[in-house]
PDB file of C-alpha atoms in Angstrom:
ATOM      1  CA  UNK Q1186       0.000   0.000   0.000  1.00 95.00           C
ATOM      2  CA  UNK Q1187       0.888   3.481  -0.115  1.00 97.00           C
ATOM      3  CA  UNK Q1188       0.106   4.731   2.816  1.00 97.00           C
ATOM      4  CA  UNK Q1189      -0.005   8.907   3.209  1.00 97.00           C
ATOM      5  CA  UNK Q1190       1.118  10.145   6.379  1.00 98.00           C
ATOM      6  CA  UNK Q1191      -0.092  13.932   7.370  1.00 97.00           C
ATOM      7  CA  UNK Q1192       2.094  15.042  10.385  1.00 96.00           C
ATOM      8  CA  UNK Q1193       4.315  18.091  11.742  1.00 94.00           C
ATOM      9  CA  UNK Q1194       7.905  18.817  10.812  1.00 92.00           C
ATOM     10  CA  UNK Q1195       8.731  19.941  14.390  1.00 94.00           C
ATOM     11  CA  UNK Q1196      10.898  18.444  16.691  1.00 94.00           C
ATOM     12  CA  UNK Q1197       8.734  17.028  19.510  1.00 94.00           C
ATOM     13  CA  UNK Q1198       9.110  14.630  22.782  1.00 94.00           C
ATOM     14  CA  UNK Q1199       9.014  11.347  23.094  1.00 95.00           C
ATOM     15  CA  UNK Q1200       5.503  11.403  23.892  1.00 96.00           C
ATOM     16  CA  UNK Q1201       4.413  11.733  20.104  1.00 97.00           C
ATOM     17  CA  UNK Q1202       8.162  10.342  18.278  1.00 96.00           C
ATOM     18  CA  UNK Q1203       7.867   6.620  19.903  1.00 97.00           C
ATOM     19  CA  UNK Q1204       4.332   6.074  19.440  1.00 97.00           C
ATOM     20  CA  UNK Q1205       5.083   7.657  15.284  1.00 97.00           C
ATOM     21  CA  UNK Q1206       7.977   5.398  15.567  1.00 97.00           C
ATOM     22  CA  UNK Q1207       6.164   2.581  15.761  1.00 97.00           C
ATOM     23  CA  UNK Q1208       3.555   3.141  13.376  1.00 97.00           C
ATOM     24  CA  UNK Q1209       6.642   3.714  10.754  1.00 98.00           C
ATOM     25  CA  UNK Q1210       8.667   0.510  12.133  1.00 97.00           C
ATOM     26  CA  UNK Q1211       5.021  -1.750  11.175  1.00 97.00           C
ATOM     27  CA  UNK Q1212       4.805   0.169   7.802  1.00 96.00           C
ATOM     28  CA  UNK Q1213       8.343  -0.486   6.663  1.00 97.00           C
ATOM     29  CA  UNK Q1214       8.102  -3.847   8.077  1.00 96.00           C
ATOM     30  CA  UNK Q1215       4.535  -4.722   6.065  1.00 95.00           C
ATOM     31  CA  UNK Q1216       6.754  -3.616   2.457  1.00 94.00           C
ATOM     32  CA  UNK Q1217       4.329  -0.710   2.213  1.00 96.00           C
ATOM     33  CA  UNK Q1218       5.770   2.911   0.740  1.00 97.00           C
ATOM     34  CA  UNK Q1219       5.343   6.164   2.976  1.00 98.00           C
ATOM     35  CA  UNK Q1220       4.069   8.922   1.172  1.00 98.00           C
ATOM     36  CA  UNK Q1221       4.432  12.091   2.862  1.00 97.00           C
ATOM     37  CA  UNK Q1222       5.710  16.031   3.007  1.00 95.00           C
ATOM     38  CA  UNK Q1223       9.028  14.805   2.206  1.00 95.00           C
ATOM     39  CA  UNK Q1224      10.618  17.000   4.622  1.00 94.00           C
ATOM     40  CA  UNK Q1225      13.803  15.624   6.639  1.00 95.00           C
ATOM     41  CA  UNK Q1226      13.100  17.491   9.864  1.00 95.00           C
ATOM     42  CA  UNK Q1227      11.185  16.562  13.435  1.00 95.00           C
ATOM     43  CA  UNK Q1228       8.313  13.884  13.249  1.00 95.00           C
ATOM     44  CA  UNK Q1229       8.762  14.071   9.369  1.00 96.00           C
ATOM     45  CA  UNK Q1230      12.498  13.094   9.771  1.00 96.00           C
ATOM     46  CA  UNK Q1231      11.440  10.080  12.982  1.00 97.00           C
ATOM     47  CA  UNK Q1232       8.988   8.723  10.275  1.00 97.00           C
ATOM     48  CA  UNK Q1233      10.902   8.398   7.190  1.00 97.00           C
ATOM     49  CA  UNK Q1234      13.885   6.762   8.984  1.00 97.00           C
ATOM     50  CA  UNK Q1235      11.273   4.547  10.771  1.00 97.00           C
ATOM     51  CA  UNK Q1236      10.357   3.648   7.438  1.00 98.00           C
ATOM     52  CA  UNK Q1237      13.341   3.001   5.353  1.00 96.00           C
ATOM     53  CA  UNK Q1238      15.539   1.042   8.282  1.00 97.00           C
ATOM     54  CA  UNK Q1239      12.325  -1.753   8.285  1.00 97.00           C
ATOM     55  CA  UNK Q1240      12.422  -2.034   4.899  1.00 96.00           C
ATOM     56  CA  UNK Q1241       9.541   0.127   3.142  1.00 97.00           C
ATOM     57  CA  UNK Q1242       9.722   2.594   0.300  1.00 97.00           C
ATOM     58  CA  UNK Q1243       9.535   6.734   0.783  1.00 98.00           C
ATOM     59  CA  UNK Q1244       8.059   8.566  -1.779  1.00 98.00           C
ATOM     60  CA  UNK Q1245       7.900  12.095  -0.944  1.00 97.00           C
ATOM     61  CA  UNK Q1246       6.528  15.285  -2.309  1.00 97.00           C
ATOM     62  CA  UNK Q1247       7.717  18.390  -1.029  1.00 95.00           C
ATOM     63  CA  UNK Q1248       6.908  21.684  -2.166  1.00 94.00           C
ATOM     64  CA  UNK Q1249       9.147  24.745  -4.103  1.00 95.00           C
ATOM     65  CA  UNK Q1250       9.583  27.176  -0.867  1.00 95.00           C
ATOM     66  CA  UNK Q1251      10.699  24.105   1.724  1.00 92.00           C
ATOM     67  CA  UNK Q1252      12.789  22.077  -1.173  1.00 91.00           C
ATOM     68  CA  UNK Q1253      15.734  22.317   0.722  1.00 93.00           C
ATOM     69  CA  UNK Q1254      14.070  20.749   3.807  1.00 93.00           C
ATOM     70  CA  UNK Q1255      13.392  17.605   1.856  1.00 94.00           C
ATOM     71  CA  UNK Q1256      15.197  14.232   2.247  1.00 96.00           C
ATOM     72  CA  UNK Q1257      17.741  12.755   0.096  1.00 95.00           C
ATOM     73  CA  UNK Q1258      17.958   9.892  -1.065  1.00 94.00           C
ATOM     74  CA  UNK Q1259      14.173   7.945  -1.299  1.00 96.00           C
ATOM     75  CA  UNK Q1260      12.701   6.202  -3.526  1.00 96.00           C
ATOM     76  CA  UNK Q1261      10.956   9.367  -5.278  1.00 96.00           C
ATOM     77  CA  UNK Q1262      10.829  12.714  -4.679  1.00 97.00           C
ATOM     78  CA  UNK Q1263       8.526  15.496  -6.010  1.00 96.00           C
ATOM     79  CA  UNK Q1264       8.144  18.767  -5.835  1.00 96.00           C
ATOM     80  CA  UNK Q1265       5.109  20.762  -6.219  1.00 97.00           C
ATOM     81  CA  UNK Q1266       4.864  24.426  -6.677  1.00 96.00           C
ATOM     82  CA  UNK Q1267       2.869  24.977  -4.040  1.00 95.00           C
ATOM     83  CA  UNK Q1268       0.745  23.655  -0.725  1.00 92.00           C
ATOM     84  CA  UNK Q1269      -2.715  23.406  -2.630  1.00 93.00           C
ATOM     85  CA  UNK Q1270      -0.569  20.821  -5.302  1.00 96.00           C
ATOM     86  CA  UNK Q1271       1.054  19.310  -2.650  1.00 95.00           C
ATOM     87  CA  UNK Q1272      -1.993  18.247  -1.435  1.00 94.00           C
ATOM     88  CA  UNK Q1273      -3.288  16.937  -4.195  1.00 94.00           C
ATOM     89  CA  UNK Q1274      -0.108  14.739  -5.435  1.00 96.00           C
ATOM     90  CA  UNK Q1275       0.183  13.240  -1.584  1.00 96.00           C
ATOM     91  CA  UNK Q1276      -3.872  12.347  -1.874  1.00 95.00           C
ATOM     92  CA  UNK Q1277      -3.418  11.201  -5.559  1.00 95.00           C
ATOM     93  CA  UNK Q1278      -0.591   9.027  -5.061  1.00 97.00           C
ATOM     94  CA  UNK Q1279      -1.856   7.556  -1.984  1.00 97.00           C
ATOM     95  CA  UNK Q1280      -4.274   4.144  -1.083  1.00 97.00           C
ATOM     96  CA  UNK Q1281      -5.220   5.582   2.141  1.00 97.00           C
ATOM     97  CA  UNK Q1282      -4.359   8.609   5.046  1.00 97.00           C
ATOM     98  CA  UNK Q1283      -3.236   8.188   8.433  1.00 98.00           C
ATOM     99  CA  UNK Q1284      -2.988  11.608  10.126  1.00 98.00           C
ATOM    100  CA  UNK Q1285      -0.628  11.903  12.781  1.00 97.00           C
ATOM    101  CA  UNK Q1286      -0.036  15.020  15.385  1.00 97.00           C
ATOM    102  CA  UNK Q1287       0.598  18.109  14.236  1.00 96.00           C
ATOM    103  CA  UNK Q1288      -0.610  21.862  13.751  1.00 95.00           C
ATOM    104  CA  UNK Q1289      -2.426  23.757  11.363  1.00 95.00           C
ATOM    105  CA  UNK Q1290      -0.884  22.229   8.372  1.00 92.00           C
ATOM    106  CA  UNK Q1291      -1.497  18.874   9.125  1.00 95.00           C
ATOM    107  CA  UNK Q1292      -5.323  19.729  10.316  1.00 95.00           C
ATOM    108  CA  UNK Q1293      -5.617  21.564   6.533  1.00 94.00           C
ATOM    109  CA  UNK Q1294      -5.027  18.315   5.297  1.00 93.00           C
ATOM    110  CA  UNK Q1295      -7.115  16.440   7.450  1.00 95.00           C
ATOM    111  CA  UNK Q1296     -10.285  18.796   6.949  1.00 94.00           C
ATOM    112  CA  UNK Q1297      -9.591  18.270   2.900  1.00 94.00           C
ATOM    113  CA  UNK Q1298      -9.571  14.455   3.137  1.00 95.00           C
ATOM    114  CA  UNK Q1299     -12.223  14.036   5.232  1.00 95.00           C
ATOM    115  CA  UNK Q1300     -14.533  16.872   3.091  1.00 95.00           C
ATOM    116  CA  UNK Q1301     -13.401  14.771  -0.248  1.00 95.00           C
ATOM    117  CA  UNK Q1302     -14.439  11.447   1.809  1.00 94.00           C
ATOM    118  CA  UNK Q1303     -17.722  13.432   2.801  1.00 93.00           C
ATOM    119  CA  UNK Q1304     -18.928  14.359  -0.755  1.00 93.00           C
ATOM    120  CA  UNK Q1305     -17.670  11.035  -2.791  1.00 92.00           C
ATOM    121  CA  UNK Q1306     -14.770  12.447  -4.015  1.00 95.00           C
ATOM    122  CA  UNK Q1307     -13.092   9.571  -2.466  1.00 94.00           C
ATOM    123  CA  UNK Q1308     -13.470   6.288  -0.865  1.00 93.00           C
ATOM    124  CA  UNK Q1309     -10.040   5.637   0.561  1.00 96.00           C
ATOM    125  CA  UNK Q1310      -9.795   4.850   4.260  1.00 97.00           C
ATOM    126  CA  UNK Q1311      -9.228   7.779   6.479  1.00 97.00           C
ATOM    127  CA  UNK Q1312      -7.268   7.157   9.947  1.00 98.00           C
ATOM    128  CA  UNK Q1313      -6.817   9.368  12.805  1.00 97.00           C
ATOM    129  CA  UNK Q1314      -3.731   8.584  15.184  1.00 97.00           C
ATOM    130  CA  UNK Q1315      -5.119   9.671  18.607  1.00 97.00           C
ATOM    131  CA  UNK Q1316      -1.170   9.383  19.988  1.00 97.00           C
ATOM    132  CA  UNK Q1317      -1.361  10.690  24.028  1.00 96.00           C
ATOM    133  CA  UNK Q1318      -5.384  11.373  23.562  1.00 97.00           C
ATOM    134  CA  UNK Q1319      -3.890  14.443  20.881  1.00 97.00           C
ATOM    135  CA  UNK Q1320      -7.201  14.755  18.713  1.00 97.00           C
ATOM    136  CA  UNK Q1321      -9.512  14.454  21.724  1.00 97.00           C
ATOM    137  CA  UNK Q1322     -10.923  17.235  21.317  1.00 97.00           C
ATOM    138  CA  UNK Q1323     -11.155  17.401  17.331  1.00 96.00           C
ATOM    139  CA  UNK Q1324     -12.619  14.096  18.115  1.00 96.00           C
ATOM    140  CA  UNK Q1325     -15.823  15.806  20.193  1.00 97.00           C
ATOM    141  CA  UNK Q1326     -16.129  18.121  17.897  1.00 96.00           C
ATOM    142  CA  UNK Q1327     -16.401  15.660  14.827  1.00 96.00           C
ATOM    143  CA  UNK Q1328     -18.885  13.739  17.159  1.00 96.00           C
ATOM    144  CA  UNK Q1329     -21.078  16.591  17.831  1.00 97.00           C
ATOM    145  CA  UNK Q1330     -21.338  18.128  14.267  1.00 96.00           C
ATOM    146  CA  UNK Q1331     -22.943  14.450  13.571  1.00 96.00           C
ATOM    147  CA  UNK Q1332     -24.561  14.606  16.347  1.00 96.00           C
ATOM    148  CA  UNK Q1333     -26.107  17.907  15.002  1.00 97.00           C
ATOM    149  CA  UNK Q1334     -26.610  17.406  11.558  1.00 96.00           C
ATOM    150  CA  UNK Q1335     -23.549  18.415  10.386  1.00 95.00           C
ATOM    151  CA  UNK Q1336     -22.173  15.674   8.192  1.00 93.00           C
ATOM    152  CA  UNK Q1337     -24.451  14.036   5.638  1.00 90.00           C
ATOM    153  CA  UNK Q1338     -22.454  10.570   6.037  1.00 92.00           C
ATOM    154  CA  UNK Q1339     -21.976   8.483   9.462  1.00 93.00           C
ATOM    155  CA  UNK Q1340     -18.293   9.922  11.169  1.00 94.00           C
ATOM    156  CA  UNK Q1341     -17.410   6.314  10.787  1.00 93.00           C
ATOM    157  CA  UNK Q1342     -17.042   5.974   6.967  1.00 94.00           C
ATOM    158  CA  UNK Q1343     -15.352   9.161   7.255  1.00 95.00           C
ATOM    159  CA  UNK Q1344     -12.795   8.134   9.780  1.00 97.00           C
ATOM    160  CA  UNK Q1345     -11.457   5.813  11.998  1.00 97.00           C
ATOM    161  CA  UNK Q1346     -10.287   7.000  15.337  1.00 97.00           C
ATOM    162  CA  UNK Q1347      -6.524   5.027  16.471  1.00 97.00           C
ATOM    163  CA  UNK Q1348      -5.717   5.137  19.795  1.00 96.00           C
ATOM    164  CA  UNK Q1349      -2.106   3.093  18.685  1.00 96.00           C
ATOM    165  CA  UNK Q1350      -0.122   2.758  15.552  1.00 97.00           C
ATOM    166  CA  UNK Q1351      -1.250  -1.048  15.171  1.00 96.00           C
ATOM    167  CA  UNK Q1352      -4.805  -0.539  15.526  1.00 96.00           C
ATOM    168  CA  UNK Q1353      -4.393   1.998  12.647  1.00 96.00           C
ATOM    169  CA  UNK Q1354      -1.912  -0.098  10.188  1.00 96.00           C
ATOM    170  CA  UNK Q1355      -4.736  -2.918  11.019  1.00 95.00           C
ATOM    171  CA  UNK Q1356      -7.637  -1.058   9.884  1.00 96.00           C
ATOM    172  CA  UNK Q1357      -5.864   0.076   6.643  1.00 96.00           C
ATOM    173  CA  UNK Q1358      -4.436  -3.391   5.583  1.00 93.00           C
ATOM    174  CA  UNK Q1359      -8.039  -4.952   6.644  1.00 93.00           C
ATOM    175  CA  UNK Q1360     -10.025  -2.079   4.464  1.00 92.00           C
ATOM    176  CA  UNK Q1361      -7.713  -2.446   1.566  1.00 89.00           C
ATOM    177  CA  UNK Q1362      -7.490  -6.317   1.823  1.00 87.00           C
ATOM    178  CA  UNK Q1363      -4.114  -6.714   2.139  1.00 81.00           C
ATOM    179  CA  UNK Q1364      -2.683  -9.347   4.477  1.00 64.00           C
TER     180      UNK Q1364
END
């Protein structure tokens, strides 16, 4: 599978690098290919060496203005003149999303997947990594704007909510079929 990660490029604790460790150790270790920012910096950086030392594939897709941020040496590297393109190569080259902790880039992303997912754009499976309870709170929010008429499909064939990184590689590999 390729599997696109959303996450931050800053450097942060343990708290959120072991648990996104782990969840890059299982997909190196299942042969699938990371797709993501292709930055080499914070959780970006833990992920993609996660991935390559068990094994897996990095395709990246970085973007004009942070091109010197980006990793060398993966698989395949592209670079896209800006976010909104970005965007659409990571979702375009992807099987499915996992979004992992981060700040207003990585929610941009989120919200776009999950509006595509919403409409019928799309039908690939949507993951939210809830590492150290992190999306709580988007969490209630998602919950009530069902709750309230909000979202014209259930929240649950919009998303699935991860609490660890093999409950979310699990769901993936058992929506896409792959064993």
């Amino acid at each position: 599978m390729n599997i696109c990660v959303f996450l931050s490029a800053a450097d942060l604790d343990d708290r959120y690098t072991g648990p996104a460790r782990e969840f890059a150790r299982l997909l190196g270790k299942g042969g699938h290919t990371l797709v993501w920012g292709g930055s080499d910096v914070g959780l970006m950086k833990v992920v993609a060496e996660g991935v390559e030392e068990a094994g897996g594939r990095l395709l990246g897709v970085s973007v004009e203005f942070l091109a010197a941020k980006a990793r060398p040496g993966v698989d395949e590297m592209v670079v896209a003149k800006d976010l909104a393109e970005r965007k659409r190569l990571l979702l375009e080259k992807a099987d499915a999303v996992v979004i992992m902790v981060g700040g207003t880039g990585t929610l941009d992303e989120a919200t776009e997947i999950l509006e595509l997912k919403k409409h019928g754009h799309t039908e690939k499976p949507v993951v939210l990594l809830n590492t150290a309870g992190f999306y709580d709170g988007l969490k209630e929010q998602f919950r009530r704007m069902e709750d309230e008429g909000f979202l014209p499909r259930p929240l649950t064939e919009l998303v699935f909510f991860a609490e660890e990184p093999v409950g979310a590689l699990a769901y993936l590999e058992e929506s896409l079929g792959v064993a």
